[in-house]
Tab-separated table of C-alpha atoms in Angstrom:
chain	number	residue	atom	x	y	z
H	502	UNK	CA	0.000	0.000	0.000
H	503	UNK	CA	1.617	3.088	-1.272
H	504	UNK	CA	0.837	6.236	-2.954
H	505	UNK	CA	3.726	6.970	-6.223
H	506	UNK	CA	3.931	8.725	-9.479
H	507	UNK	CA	0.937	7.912	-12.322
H	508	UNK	CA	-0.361	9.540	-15.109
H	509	UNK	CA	-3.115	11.976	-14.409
H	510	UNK	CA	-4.818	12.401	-17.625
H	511	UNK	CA	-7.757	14.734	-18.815
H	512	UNK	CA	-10.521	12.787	-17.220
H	513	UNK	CA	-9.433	12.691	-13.829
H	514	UNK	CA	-8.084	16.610	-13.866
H	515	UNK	CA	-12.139	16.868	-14.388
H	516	UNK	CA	-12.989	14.730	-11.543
H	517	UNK	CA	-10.780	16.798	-9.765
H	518	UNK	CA	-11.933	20.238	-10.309
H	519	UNK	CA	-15.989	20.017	-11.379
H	520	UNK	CA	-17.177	19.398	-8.032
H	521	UNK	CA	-15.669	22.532	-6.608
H	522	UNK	CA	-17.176	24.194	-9.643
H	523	UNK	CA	-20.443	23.504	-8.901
H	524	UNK	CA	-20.006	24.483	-5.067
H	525	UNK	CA	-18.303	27.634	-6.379
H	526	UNK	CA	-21.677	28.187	-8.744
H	527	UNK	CA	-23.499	27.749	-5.466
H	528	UNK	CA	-21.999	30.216	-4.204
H	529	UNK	CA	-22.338	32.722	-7.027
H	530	UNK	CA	-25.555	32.386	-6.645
H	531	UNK	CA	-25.939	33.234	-2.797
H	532	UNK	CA	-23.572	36.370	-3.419
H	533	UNK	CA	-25.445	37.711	-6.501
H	534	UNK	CA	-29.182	36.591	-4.026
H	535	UNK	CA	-27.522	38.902	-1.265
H	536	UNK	CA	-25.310	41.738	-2.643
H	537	UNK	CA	-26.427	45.159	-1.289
H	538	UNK	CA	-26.787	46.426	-4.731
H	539	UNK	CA	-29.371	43.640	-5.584
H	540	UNK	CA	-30.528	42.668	-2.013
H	541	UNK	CA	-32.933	39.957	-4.204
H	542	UNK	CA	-33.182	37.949	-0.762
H	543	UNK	CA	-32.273	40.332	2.606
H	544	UNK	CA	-30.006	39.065	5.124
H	545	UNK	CA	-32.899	37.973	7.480
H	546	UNK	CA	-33.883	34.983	5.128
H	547	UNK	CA	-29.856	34.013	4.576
H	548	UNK	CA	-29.753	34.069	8.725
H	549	UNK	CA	-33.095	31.752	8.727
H	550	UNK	CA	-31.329	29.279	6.236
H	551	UNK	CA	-28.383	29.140	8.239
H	552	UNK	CA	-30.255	28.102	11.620
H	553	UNK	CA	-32.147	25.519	9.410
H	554	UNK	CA	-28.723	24.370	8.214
H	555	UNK	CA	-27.428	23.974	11.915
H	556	UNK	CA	-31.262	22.258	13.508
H	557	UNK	CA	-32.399	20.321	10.523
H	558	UNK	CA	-30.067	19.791	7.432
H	559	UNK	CA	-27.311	19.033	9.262
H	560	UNK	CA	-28.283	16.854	11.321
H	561	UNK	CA	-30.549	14.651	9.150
H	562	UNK	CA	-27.842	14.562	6.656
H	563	UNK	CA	-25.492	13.082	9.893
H	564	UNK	CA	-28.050	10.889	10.997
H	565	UNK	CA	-28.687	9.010	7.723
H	566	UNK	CA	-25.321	8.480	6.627
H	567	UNK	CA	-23.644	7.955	10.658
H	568	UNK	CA	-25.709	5.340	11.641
H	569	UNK	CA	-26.279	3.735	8.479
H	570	UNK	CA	-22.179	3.180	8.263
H	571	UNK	CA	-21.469	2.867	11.778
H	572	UNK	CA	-20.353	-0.193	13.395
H	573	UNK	CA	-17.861	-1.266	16.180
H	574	UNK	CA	-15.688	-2.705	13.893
H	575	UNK	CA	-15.545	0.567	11.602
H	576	UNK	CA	-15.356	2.683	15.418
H	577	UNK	CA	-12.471	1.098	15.689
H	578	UNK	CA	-10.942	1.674	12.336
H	579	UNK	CA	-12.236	5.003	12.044
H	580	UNK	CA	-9.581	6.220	15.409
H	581	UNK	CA	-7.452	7.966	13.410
H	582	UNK	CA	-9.986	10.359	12.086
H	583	UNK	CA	-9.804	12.283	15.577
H	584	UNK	CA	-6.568	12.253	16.172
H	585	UNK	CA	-5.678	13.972	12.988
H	586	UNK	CA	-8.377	16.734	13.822
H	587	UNK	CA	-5.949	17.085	16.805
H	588	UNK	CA	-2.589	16.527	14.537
H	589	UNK	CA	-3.511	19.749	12.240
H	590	UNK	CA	-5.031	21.921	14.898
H	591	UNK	CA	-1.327	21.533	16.830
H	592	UNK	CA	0.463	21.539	13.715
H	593	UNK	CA	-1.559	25.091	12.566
H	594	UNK	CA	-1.297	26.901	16.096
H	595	UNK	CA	3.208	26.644	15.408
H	596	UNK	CA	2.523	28.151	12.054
H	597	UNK	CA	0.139	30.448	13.901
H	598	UNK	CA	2.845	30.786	16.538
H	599	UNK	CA	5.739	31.476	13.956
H	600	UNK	CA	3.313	33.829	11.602
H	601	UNK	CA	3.384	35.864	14.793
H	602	UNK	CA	6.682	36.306	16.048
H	603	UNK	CA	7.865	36.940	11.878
H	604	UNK	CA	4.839	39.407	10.867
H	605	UNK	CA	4.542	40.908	14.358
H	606	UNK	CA	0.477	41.707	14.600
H	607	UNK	CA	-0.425	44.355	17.062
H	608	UNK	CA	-0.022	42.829	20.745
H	609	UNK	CA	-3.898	42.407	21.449
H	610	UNK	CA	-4.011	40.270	18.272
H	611	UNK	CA	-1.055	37.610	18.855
H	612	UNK	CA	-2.904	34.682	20.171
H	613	UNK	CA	-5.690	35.428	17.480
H	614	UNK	CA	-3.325	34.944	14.981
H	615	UNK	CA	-2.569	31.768	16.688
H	616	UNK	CA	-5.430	29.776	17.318
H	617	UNK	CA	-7.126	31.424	14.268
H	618	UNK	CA	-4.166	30.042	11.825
H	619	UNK	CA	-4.441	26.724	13.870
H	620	UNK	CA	-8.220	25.973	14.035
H	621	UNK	CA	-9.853	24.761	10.234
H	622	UNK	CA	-13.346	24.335	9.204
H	623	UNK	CA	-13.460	20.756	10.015
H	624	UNK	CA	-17.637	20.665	9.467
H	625	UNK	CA	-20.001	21.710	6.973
H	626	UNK	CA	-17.160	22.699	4.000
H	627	UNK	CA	-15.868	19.494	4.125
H	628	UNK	CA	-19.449	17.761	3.914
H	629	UNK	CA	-20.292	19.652	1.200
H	630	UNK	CA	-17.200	19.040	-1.106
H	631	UNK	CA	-17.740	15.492	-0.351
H	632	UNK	CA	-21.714	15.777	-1.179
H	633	UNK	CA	-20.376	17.410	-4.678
H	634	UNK	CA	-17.804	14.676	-5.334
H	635	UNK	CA	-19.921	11.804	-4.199
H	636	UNK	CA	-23.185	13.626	-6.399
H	637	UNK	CA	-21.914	11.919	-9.459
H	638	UNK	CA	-22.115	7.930	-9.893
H	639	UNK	CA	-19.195	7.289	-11.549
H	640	UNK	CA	-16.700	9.222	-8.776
H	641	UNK	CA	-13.296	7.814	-7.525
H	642	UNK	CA	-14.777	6.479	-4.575
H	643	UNK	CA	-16.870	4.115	-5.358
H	644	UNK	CA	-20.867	3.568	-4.789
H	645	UNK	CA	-20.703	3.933	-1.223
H	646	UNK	CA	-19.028	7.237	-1.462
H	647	UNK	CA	-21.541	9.763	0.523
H	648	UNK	CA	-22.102	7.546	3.341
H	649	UNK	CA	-18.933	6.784	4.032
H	650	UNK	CA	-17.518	10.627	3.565
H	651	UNK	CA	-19.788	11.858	6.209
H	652	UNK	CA	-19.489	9.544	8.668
H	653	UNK	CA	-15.798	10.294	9.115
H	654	UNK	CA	-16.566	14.164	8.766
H	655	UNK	CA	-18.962	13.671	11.581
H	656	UNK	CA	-16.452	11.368	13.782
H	657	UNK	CA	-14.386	14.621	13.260
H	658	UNK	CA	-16.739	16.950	14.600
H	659	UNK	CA	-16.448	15.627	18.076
H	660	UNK	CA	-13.753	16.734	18.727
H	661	UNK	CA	-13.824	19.822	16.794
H	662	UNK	CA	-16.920	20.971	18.395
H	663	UNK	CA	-14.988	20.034	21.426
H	664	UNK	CA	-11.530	22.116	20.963
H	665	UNK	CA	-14.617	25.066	19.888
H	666	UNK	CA	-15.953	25.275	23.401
H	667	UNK	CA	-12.636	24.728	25.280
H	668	UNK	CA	-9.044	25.497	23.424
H	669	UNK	CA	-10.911	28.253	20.927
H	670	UNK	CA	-13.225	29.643	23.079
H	671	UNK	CA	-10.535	30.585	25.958
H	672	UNK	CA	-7.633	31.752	23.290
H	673	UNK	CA	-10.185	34.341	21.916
H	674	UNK	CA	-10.552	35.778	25.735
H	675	UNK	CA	-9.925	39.458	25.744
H	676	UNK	CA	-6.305	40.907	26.465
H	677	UNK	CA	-5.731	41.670	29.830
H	678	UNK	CA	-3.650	44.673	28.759
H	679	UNK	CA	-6.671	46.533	27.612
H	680	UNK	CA	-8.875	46.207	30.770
H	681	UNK	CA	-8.228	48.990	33.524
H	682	UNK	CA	-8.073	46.985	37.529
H	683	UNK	CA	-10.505	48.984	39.610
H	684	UNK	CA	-11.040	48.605	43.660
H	685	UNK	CA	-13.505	49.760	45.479
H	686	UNK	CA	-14.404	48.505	48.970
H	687	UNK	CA	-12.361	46.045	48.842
H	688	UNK	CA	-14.064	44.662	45.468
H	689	UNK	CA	-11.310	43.746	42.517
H	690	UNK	CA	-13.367	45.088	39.472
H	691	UNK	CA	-11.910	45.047	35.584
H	692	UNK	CA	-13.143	47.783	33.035
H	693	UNK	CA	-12.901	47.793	29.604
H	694	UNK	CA	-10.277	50.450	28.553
H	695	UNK	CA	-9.812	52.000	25.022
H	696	UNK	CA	-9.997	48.868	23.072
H	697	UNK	CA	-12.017	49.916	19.756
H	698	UNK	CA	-15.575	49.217	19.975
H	699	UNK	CA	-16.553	46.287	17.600
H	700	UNK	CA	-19.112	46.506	15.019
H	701	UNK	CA	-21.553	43.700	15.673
H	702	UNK	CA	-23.061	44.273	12.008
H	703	UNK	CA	-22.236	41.592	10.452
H	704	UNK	CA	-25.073	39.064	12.097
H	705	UNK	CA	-24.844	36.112	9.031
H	706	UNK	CA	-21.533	35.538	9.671
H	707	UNK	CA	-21.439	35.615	13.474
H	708	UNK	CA	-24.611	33.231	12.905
H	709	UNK	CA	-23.574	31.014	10.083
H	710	UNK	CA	-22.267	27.829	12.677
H	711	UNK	CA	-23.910	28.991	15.868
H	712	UNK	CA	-27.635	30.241	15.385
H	713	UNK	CA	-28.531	32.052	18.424
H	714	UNK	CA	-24.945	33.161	19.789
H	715	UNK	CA	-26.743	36.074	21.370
H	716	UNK	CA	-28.497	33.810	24.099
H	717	UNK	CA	-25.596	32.310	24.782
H	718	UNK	CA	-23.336	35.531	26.420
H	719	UNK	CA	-22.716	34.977	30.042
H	720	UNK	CA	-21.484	37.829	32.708
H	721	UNK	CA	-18.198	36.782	31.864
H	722	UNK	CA	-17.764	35.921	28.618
H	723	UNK	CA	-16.581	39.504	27.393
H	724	UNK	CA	-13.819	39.851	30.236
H	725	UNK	CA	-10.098	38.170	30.532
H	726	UNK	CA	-11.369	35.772	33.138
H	727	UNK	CA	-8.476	33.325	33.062
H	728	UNK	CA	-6.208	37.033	33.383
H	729	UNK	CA	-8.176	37.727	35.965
H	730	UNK	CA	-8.668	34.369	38.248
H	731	UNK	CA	-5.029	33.018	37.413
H	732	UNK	CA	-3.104	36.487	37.289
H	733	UNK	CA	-2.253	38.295	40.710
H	734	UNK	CA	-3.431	41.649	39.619
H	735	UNK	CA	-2.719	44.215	42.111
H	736	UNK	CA	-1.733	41.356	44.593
H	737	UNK	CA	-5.532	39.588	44.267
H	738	UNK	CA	-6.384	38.506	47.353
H	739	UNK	CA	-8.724	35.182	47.990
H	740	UNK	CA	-11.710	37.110	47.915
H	741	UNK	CA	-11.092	38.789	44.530
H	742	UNK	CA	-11.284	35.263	42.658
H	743	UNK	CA	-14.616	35.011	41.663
H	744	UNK	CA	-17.003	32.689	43.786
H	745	UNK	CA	-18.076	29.460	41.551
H	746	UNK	CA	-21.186	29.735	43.316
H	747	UNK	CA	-22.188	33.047	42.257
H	748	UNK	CA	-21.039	32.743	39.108
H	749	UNK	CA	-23.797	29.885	38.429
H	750	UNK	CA	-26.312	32.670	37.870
H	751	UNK	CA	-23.934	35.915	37.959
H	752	UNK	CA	-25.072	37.275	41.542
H	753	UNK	CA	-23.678	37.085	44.772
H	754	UNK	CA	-24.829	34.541	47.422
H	755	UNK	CA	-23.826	34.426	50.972
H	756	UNK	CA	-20.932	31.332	51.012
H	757	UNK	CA	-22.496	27.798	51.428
H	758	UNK	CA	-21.204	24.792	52.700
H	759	UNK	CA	-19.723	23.638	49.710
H	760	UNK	CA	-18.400	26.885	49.264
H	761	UNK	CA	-16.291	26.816	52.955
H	762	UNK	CA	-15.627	23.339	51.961
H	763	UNK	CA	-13.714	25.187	48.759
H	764	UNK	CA	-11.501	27.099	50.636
H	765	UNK	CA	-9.664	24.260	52.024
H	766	UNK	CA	-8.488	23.606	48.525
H	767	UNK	CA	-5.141	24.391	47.053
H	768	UNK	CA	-5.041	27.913	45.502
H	769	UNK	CA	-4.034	26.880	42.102
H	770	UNK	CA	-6.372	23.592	41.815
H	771	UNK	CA	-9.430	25.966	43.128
H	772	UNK	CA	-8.204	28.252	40.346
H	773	UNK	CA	-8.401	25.205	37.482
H	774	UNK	CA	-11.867	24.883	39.055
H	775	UNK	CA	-13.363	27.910	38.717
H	776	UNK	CA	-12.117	28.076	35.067
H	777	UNK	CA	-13.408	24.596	34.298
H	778	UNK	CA	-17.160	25.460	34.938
H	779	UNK	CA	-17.265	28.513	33.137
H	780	UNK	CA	-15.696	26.700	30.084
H	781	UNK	CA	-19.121	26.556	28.128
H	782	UNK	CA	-18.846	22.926	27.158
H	783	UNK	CA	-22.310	22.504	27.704
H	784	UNK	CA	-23.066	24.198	24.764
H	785	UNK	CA	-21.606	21.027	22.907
H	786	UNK	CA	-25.146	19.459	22.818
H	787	UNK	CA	-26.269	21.259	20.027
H	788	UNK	CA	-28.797	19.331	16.849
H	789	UNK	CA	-25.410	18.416	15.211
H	790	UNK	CA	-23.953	16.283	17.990
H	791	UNK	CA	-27.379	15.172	19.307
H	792	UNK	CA	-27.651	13.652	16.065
H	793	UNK	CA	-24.281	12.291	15.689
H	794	UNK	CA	-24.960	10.528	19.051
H	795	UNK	CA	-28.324	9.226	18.353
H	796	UNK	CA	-26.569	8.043	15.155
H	797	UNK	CA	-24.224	6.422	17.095
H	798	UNK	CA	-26.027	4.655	19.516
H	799	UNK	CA	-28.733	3.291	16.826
H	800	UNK	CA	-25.688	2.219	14.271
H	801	UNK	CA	-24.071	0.589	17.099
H	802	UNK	CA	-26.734	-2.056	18.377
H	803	UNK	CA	-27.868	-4.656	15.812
H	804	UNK	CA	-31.235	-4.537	16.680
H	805	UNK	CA	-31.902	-0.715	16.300
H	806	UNK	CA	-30.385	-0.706	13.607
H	807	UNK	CA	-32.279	-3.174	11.381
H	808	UNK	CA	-35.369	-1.097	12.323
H	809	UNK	CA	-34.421	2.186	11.400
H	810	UNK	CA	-32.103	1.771	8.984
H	811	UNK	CA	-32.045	-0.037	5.139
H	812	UNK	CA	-34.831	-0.643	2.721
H	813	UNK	CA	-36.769	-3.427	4.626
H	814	UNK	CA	-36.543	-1.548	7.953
H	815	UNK	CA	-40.196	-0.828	9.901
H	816	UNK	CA	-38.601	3.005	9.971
H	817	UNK	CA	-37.010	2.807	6.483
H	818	UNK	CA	-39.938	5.616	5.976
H	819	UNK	CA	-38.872	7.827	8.499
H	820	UNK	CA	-35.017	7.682	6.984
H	821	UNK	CA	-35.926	8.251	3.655
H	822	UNK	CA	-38.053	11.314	5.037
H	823	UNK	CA	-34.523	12.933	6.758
H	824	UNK	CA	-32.618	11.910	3.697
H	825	UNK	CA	-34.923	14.358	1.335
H	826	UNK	CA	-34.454	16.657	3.584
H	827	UNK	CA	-30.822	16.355	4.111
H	828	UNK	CA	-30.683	16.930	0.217
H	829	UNK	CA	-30.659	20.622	0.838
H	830	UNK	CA	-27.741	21.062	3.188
H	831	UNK	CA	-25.111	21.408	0.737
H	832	UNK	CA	-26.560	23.995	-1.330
H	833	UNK	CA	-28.135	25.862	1.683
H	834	UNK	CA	-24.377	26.181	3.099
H	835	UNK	CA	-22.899	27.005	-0.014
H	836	UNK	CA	-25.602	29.725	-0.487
H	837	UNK	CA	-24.964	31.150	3.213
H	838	UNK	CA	-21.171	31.702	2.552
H	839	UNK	CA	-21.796	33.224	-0.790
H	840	UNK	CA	-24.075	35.572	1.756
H	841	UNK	CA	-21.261	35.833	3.892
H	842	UNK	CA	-18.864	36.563	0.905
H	843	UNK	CA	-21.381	39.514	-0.033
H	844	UNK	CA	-21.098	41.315	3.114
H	845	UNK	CA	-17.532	41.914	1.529
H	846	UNK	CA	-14.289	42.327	4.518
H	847	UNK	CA	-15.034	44.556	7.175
H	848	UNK	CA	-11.772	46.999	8.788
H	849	UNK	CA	-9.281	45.123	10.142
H	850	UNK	CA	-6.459	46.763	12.372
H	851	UNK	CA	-4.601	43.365	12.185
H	852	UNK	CA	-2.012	44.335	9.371
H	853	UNK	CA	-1.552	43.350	5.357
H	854	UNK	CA	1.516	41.763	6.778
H	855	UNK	CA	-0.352	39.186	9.063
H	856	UNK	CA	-3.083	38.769	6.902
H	857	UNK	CA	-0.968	37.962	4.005
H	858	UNK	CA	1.254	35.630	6.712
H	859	UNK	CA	-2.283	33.696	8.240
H	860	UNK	CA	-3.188	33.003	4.592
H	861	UNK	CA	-0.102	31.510	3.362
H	862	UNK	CA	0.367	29.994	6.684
H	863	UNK	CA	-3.710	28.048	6.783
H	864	UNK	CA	-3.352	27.267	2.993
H	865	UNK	CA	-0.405	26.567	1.460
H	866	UNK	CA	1.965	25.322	3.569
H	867	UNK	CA	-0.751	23.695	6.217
H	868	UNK	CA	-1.756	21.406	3.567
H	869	UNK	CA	1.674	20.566	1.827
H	870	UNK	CA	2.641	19.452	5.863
H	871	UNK	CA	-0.847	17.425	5.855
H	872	UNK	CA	0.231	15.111	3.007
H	873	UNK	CA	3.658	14.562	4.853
H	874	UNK	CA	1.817	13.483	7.869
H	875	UNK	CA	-1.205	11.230	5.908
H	876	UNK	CA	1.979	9.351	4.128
H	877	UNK	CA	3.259	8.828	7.495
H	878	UNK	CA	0.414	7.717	8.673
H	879	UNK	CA	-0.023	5.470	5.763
H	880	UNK	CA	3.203	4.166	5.961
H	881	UNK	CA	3.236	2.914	9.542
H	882	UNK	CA	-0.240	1.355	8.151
H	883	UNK	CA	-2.446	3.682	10.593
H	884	UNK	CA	-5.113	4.174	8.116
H	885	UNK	CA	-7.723	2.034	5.995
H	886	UNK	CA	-6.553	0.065	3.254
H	887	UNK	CA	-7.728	0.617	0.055
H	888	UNK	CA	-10.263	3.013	1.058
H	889	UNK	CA	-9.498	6.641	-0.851
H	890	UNK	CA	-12.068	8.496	1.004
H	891	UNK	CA	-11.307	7.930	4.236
H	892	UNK	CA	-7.516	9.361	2.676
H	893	UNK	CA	-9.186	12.347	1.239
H	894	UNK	CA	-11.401	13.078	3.886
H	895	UNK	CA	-8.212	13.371	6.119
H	896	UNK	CA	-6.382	15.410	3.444
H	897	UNK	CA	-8.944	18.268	3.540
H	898	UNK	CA	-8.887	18.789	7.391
H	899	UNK	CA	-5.655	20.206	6.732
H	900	UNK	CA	-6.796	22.392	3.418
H	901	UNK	CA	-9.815	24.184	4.515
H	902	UNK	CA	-9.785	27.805	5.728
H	903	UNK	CA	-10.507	28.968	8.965
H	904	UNK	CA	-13.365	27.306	10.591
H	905	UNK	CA	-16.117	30.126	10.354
H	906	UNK	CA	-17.234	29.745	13.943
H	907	UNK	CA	-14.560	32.058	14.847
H	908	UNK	CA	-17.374	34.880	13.847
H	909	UNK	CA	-19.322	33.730	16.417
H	910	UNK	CA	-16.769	33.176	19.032
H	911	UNK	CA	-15.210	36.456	18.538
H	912	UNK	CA	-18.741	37.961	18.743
H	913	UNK	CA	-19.322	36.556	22.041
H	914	UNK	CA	-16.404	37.155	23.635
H	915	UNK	CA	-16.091	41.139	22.260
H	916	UNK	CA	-12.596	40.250	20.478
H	917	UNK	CA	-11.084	40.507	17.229
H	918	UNK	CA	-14.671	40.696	15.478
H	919	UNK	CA	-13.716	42.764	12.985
H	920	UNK	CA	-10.484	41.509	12.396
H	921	UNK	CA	-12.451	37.694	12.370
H	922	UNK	CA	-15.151	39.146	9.675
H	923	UNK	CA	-12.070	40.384	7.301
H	924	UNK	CA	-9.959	37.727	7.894
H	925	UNK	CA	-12.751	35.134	6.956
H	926	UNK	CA	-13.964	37.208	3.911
H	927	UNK	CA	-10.208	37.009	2.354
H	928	UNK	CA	-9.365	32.847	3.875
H	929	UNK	CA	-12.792	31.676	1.595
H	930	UNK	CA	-12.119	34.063	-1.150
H	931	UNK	CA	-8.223	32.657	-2.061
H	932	UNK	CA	-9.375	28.935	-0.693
H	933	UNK	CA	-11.235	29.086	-3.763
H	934	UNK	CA	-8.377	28.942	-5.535
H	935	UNK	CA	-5.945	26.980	-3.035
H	936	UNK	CA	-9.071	24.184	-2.422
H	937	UNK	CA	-8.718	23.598	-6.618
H	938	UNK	CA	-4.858	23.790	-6.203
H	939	UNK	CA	-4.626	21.150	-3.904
H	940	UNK	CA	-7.765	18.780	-4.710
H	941	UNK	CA	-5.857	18.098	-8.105
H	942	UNK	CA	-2.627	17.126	-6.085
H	943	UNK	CA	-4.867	14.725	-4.116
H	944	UNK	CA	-7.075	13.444	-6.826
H	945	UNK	CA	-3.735	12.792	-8.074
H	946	UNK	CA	-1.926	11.001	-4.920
H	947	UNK	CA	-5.763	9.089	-4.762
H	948	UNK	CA	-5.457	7.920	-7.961
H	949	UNK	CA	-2.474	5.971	-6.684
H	950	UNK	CA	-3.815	4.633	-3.764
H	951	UNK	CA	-4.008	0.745	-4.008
């Protein structure tokens, strides 16, 4: 098993590039629908689509193909599929890391650069270049093609949505360095110093992965609380950490057993505490991952599965009702990022420099170091033989841009949102061209695979 030098001929350079044609017509389409000079469909119907992308399409389309390819046999083949979400985030945060110390960003924007260079769209891109490649019947990877392309994009999104509520959501905190320390009566209190105000106009892009980000802000979600609990600002004493009692529903409460029972605890593992539950991982049941369980659990037990799932199945109505409806989340997500696209970039005070840096960094060289690490992988015979999907599905984790939940991240934590909506607008415009670039060196590498 070994990928080497063929002949890549006419018909397979078409294989290669139609399918991101028609998801690039797709998006035409949704930037011509909601360009303010046409404004054919306003931004309130693209921001409806997109929540009916996240609670319905998505998750049907997960459902359907999950459970209907899920076994424990294939769970245990499928391992690697994780661990490589893992491999390029770490991988992308160094080039993040060395983008910043070479193109210098302004201070308050360093570990943006990082984490935003590190952290790809690992979801619904990926699904829908795979639901354009698998659309035809005579593609490269064979007649179970779909089903097998989404259910390792949706082993994937465990632990993306994952590293989303935990690694992402804490490097996008607020800099310390722009909040002023305040006490009074003995109270440690941080305001918000002359860090420019971010326009919060740009609602379809802070809503196109997260529907509903607004109901989701907490007291402390716009403030450098892991500055704040882990730093000693102005010599914090015990009382200035922040009670994890109070912070359960954001007023004070006089102390409670459990809360005495607290102060017994080290300093620093009290600290980790208090950080820990107001990490918003509970936010990681959302329709997506419901479904991707349910899928999960009903692929998994024999008996379940018979009824729900294949043509002789009591349920197989209720499947093929989700799988029409799942029909409609590739062009519904290709149509919200041509919305996006139409917004056009908003001001960014992050540089040309760094810009320029992120983008080379995320997709060029990110993807060149993704086939060294698949070949590795397939050399110490880590992956699926024989099966080219599973390969390319693992090749585009590392060629996607950005993930486009850092709009909505940045929104709710009151950082970098301006500097998110630009650097988005310019990652999907040149992955156009990088995506095409790159999909022809794999199609190529694929056609190899035996």
């Amino acid at each position: 098993m070994a990928f080497f030098d063929v002949k890549f001929g006419e018909q397979e350079l078409i294989r290669a590039v139609v399918p991101l044609l028609k998801l690039l017509c797709l998006t035409v389409i949704g930037i011509l629908l909601a360009h303010p000079r046409t404004q054919l469909v306003p931004k309130s119907t693209f921001k409806l689509l997109s929540k009916l992308v996240f609670a319905l399409f998505l998750p049907c389309t997960i459902f359907i193909h999950l459970g209907e390819s899920v076994s424990l046999k294939n769970l245990a083949l499928w391992w690697f599929i994780p661990v490589n979400v893992i491999i390029s985030t770490v991988i992308g945060c160094v080039l993040g890391l060395l983008v910043a110390v070479i193109c210098r960003p302004p201070p308050e924007f360093f570990r943006f650069t990082v984490i935003v260079t590190g952290f790809g769209n690992t979801g619904n891109l990926i699904l829908a270049i795979v639901g354009s490649i698998c659309h035809d019947s005579d593609n490269s990877f064979g007649p179970y093609c779909h089903t097998n392309g989404t259910a390792y994009v949706s082993v994937a999104q465990w632990v993306s949505v994952f590293l989303v509520y935990t690694l992402v959501y804490h490097m996008m905190e607020p800099p310390m360095e722009y909040y002023e320390v305040v006490e009074e009566d003995g109270e440690i209190e941080i305001v918000r110093e002359d860090l420019r105000a971010n326009d919060l106009s740009r609602p379809l892009l802070h809503e196109a992965e997260w529907p509903g980000i607004e109901d989701k802000e907490t007291k402390h979600c716009k403030t450098p609380f892991i500055a704040r609990v882990f730093a000693n600002v102005s010599d914090f004493s015990q009382t200035s950490i922040p009670d994890p009692d109070s912070l359960e529903d954001g007023h004070e409460r006089p102390r409670s057993p459990k809360s005495i029972r607290c102060l017994a605890e080290p300093r620093m593992v009290r600290k980790i505490r208090i950080v820990a539950e107001q990490t918003p991982v509970r936010h990681i049941l959302q329709p997506p991952t419901i479904a991707t369980f349910l899928a999960l659990v009903i692929g998994l037990v024999p008996f379940l599965k018979s009824i729900v799932y294949g043509d002789d199945a009591p349920l197989s109505f209720l499947t093929d009702s989700l799988d029409i409806v799942a029909g409609a989340m590739v062009p519904s997500v290709m149509l919200v990022l041509g919305g996006m696209i139409a917004e056009g970039p908003n001001e960014s005070k992050l540089g040309i420099r760094t810009t320029i840096g992120i983008l080379v960094a995320r997709l060029l060289i990110l993807p060149t170091l993704g086939i060294g690490v698949v070949l590795l992988a397939d050399k110490l015979n880590l992956l699926i033989e024989g099966d080219r999907m599973f390969l390319f599905v693992l090749l585009l984790q590392y060629t996607t841009p950005s993930a486009i939940l850092f709009g909505a991240i940045s929104s709710l934590r009151g950082y970098a949102v301006s500097e998110a909506s630009a650097l988005l607008f310019w990652q999907h415009v040149f992955a156009l061209f990088s995506l095409s670039m790159y999909s022809i060196v794999y199609f190529k590498l694929l056609m190899s695979y035996v």
